XYZ file of C-alpha atoms in Angstrom:
304
model
C 66.309 138.226 136.964
C 66.454 134.926 134.742
C 69.745 134.547 133.119
C 70.963 137.791 135.645
C 70.628 135.149 138.675
C 73.350 133.671 137.002
C 75.830 135.452 138.390
C 75.312 134.056 141.995
C 76.841 131.365 140.968
C 80.433 130.041 140.065
C 79.939 131.797 136.024
C 83.720 131.555 134.826
C 83.888 131.123 131.331
C 85.229 127.855 130.625
C 83.160 126.377 132.734
C 80.205 127.379 130.110
C 82.306 125.695 127.623
C 82.836 122.323 127.993
C 79.260 120.858 127.712
C 78.551 122.646 124.891
C 81.856 121.756 123.324
C 81.244 117.530 124.365
C 77.140 117.828 122.987
C 77.472 120.320 120.086
C 80.997 117.941 119.244
C 79.353 114.507 119.609
C 76.261 116.426 116.998
C 78.645 117.145 114.565
C 80.901 113.807 114.800
C 77.672 112.193 114.172
C 76.672 114.174 110.883
C 80.175 113.744 109.394
C 79.517 110.267 110.112
C 75.862 110.709 108.541
C 78.034 112.660 105.127
C 81.220 110.767 104.808
C 78.979 107.120 104.331
C 75.858 109.624 102.253
C 73.621 107.264 104.403
C 70.237 108.050 104.027
C 68.716 109.098 107.370
C 65.118 107.979 106.662
C 65.989 104.396 105.683
C 68.209 104.395 108.138
C 65.393 104.319 110.430
C 63.512 101.752 108.458
C 66.240 99.558 108.964
C 66.136 99.891 112.899
C 62.399 99.468 112.846
C 62.171 96.281 110.583
C 65.065 94.074 112.217
C 63.906 95.483 116.307
C 60.513 97.595 116.069
C 59.268 100.380 116.240
C 59.346 100.929 120.255
C 62.695 99.497 120.561
C 64.177 101.861 118.473
C 62.202 104.819 120.135
C 63.540 103.546 123.881
C 66.454 103.395 122.866
C 67.251 106.564 120.968
C 65.449 108.667 124.261
C 67.693 106.508 126.394
C 70.658 108.768 125.685
C 68.782 111.927 126.518
C 68.763 110.242 130.086
C 72.377 110.170 130.890
C 72.984 114.203 128.600
C 70.501 115.109 131.433
C 71.637 114.102 133.687
C 74.963 115.122 133.021
C 74.043 118.439 132.480
C 72.537 118.617 135.769
C 75.703 117.140 137.213
C 78.135 120.080 135.743
C 75.272 122.566 137.068
C 75.382 121.726 140.759
C 79.319 120.754 141.352
C 81.138 122.766 138.732
C 78.356 125.533 138.340
C 77.597 124.989 141.980
C 74.190 126.118 140.774
C 70.756 124.418 142.037
C 68.573 123.413 139.119
C 65.630 125.471 140.650
C 67.808 128.819 139.162
C 68.630 126.941 136.451
C 64.512 126.149 135.823
C 63.142 130.009 137.467
C 63.845 132.715 139.095
C 60.221 133.195 141.092
C 61.172 131.544 144.575
C 59.974 128.082 143.478
C 59.331 126.267 140.714
C 55.680 126.856 139.516
C 54.311 123.214 137.851
C 50.779 125.336 137.719
C 52.560 127.169 134.629
C 54.433 123.777 133.077
C 50.398 122.690 132.833
C 48.718 125.180 131.764
C 51.184 124.868 128.783
C 51.105 121.664 129.063
C 47.160 121.159 128.385
C 47.195 124.316 125.590
C 49.318 122.077 123.214
C 47.287 119.072 124.141
C 43.947 120.512 123.087
C 44.778 121.917 120.755
C 47.022 119.427 118.381
C 44.772 116.509 119.492
C 41.832 118.867 117.945
C 43.638 119.799 115.325
C 44.786 116.645 114.764
C 41.172 114.941 114.665
C 39.582 118.088 112.365
C 42.305 116.618 110.060
C 40.928 113.715 110.408
C 37.763 114.438 109.241
C 37.792 116.307 106.875
C 41.022 114.171 105.033
C 40.345 110.256 105.726
C 41.977 109.754 103.140
C 45.097 110.980 104.097
C 45.144 108.459 106.795
C 45.404 104.913 108.301
C 43.995 103.615 111.614
C 46.253 102.528 112.634
C 46.033 101.656 117.109
C 46.899 98.275 118.236
C 46.073 97.709 121.993
C 49.367 95.794 123.297
C 52.172 97.738 121.073
C 49.961 100.847 122.012
C 50.494 100.540 125.398
C 54.382 99.326 125.972
C 54.669 103.587 123.644
C 52.698 104.587 126.092
C 54.554 103.611 128.979
C 58.111 104.522 127.389
C 56.725 107.479 125.833
C 54.808 109.442 129.190
C 58.734 108.457 130.453
C 61.327 109.469 127.828
C 60.014 112.037 126.479
C 59.574 114.444 128.651
C 63.920 113.835 129.870
C 63.911 114.716 125.712
C 62.000 117.626 125.640
C 63.415 118.358 129.330
C 67.355 118.388 128.440
C 66.841 120.347 124.942
C 65.005 122.930 127.058
C 67.514 123.148 130.183
C 70.056 123.166 127.653
C 69.052 125.775 125.364
C 66.485 128.431 127.533
C 68.477 127.238 130.520
C 71.959 126.447 130.534
C 72.778 128.643 127.214
C 70.435 131.545 127.710
C 72.031 132.203 131.363
C 75.305 131.644 129.727
C 75.562 133.489 126.819
C 73.252 135.868 127.740
C 75.938 136.647 131.293
C 78.234 136.711 129.090
C 76.656 139.434 126.063
C 75.608 141.146 128.936
C 71.672 141.415 127.776
C 68.618 138.756 126.463
C 68.707 139.742 122.316
C 71.741 137.345 121.490
C 70.863 134.230 123.721
C 67.767 134.654 122.279
C 68.686 134.466 119.190
C 72.104 132.236 119.102
C 70.220 129.880 121.052
C 66.651 129.419 118.610
C 68.720 129.027 114.850
C 71.226 126.980 116.807
C 68.079 125.115 118.449
C 66.354 125.095 114.570
C 70.118 123.562 113.315
C 69.959 120.555 115.274
C 67.304 119.363 113.254
C 68.688 119.794 110.302
C 69.363 115.962 109.700
C 66.019 114.514 110.969
C 63.959 112.817 108.221
C 61.506 115.628 108.243
C 64.251 117.783 106.130
C 65.168 115.020 103.638
C 61.574 114.476 103.192
C 60.177 118.152 103.150
C 62.737 120.153 102.461
C 65.034 123.044 104.058
C 62.326 125.071 104.357
C 61.024 123.393 106.937
C 64.293 124.858 108.838
C 61.474 127.972 109.614
C 59.484 126.231 111.319
C 62.037 124.356 114.115
C 64.023 127.952 114.065
C 60.876 129.912 114.491
C 59.754 127.053 117.476
C 63.052 127.900 119.661
C 62.315 131.782 119.472
C 58.699 131.285 120.224
C 60.405 128.630 123.355
C 63.050 131.757 124.493
C 60.391 134.636 124.125
C 58.339 132.421 126.688
C 61.495 132.108 128.577
C 62.267 135.167 128.497
C 59.223 136.911 129.409
C 58.064 134.388 131.598
C 61.463 134.678 133.796
C 61.707 131.186 133.999
C 61.281 127.483 131.966
C 58.693 126.069 132.863
C 56.204 127.442 130.235
C 58.229 125.850 127.986
C 58.976 122.345 129.477
C 55.231 121.914 129.412
C 54.621 123.466 126.029
C 58.015 120.995 124.418
C 57.017 118.397 126.206
C 52.770 117.937 125.278
C 54.411 118.297 121.212
C 56.539 115.721 121.006
C 54.342 113.470 123.525
C 50.426 113.997 122.071
C 52.341 113.523 118.207
C 54.286 110.030 119.072
C 51.213 109.066 120.521
C 48.844 110.866 118.273
C 49.985 110.200 114.764
C 52.732 108.948 113.321
C 54.602 108.815 109.125
C 56.829 106.766 107.632
C 59.324 109.720 106.867
C 59.118 111.292 110.568
C 61.825 111.399 114.171
C 59.187 109.820 115.405
C 57.566 106.295 114.098
C 55.721 104.750 116.560
C 52.579 102.588 117.737
C 50.634 105.532 117.380
C 46.951 105.708 117.114
C 46.805 106.867 113.376
C 49.562 107.048 110.492
C 49.722 109.827 108.202
C 49.744 108.409 104.727
C 49.462 111.708 102.517
C 52.172 112.247 100.308
C 53.981 115.201 102.603
C 54.911 118.927 100.960
C 56.021 122.456 102.171
C 54.904 125.916 100.917
C 53.915 129.017 102.286
C 52.022 127.178 105.230
C 54.779 126.159 106.623
C 54.646 129.444 107.904
C 51.431 129.088 109.275
C 52.336 128.207 112.845
C 55.015 130.467 113.368
C 53.256 133.249 112.462
C 49.348 132.670 113.051
C 49.554 130.263 115.622
C 52.479 130.981 117.871
C 51.095 134.392 118.312
C 48.045 132.650 119.249
C 49.522 131.163 122.248
C 51.728 134.076 123.635
C 49.154 136.520 123.241
C 46.952 133.188 125.714
C 50.243 133.623 128.197
C 50.659 137.477 128.010
C 47.440 137.744 129.393
C 47.277 135.206 131.197
C 50.123 135.823 133.430
C 50.128 139.502 132.333
C 53.488 140.269 130.232
C 54.595 143.468 130.587
C 57.405 145.778 129.145
C 58.090 143.198 126.439
C 61.182 145.632 124.866
C 63.276 145.616 127.626
C 62.897 141.451 128.641
C 63.741 140.417 125.005
C 66.508 142.768 124.083
C 67.253 144.592 127.915
C 70.820 144.701 129.537
C 71.683 141.946 131.796
C 73.452 144.050 134.612
C 75.259 141.529 137.572
C 74.175 142.203 141.364
C 75.885 144.960 142.451
C 77.122 141.765 145.159
C 78.045 140.112 143.128
C 81.428 140.083 141.849
C 82.932 138.934 138.685
C 84.295 135.099 138.663
C-alpha cells in the first residue's frame, strides 16, 4: 500500500531519475575530489573546527540538508503531483504518535546505554559540558538535525523506496537497494577511516532496519522518529575526535576505538528487539508479503 500509492500520481520513469542523479552526482564528485586530493577527512574536520568552532561547522554542514529536503519536497509536489502525506504514510493522515514513540524509545535506550557505559568505564570519558556553547548546540541540533535525518528518510525510505518499488513491482528489491546505498554513502565518514570497513555492517544494517520498519508499518513515521532521536541524542550526549558529529556535547569519549565482532550486536540483537517491540505495539502481521511481496498497480490507475 505504501509503495503502491505512488501509482496514483505522476510516476513515469524519468521523473524518478533527476533527483537521484543530482544527489548521487554531487556525492560522487565530493568523493572523487577527496580521493584525488588524497585528503584526510577527519583532519580536515579538525582543522575546520579549530578555525571556526564546532558549533559553526555543525551548522554549516546541516544547512545543506534544508536545501536538499526543500528541493525534494518541491520536486515531489510539482513534478510528481504527489502530496507530501503520500510520501510519508499510507494512512489517512500522518500519525505523529508513531514518530514520538520511536523517538522516545531510541532516546531512552541511547541515554541509558551511554550512562551505563560512563559509570562502568569512567576512564573512557571526560566531562565536555560548557553551558553557553552547549545551549547553542541544543538550538542548532533541535532545529536542524531532524531536518537532516528527515531528508535521508524521505529520500531513501520514501522517494527511492516508492520509485524503485513501482519499477521493480516488488518490495524486496527497493528494500535491499535503498539499504545498501544508504549504508554506502557513509563510507567516507570519519568513523570508517578510524574503525575500518567492518563498521559498514552497522550502516547497512541500520538501513535494513529502517526499511523493514517502513514496509511493515506502511509509512515513514517510525523511521523518522528513530533516526531523529539517534542522531540528536548522539550529538548532544557524547562526542569524540573521530566521529562525524564533533560537538560541545556533555561527554567526550577519549578511549581508543576498535571494531570487531561487537559491531554485529546492534544489527543482530538490538535492532531485532526494536522491531519486536514495534511489531507487538502496532500488531504487524504478514511479514513475508510486506517484505517480499509484489507491488500491484491499482486497477483504476493508468500507466503514465
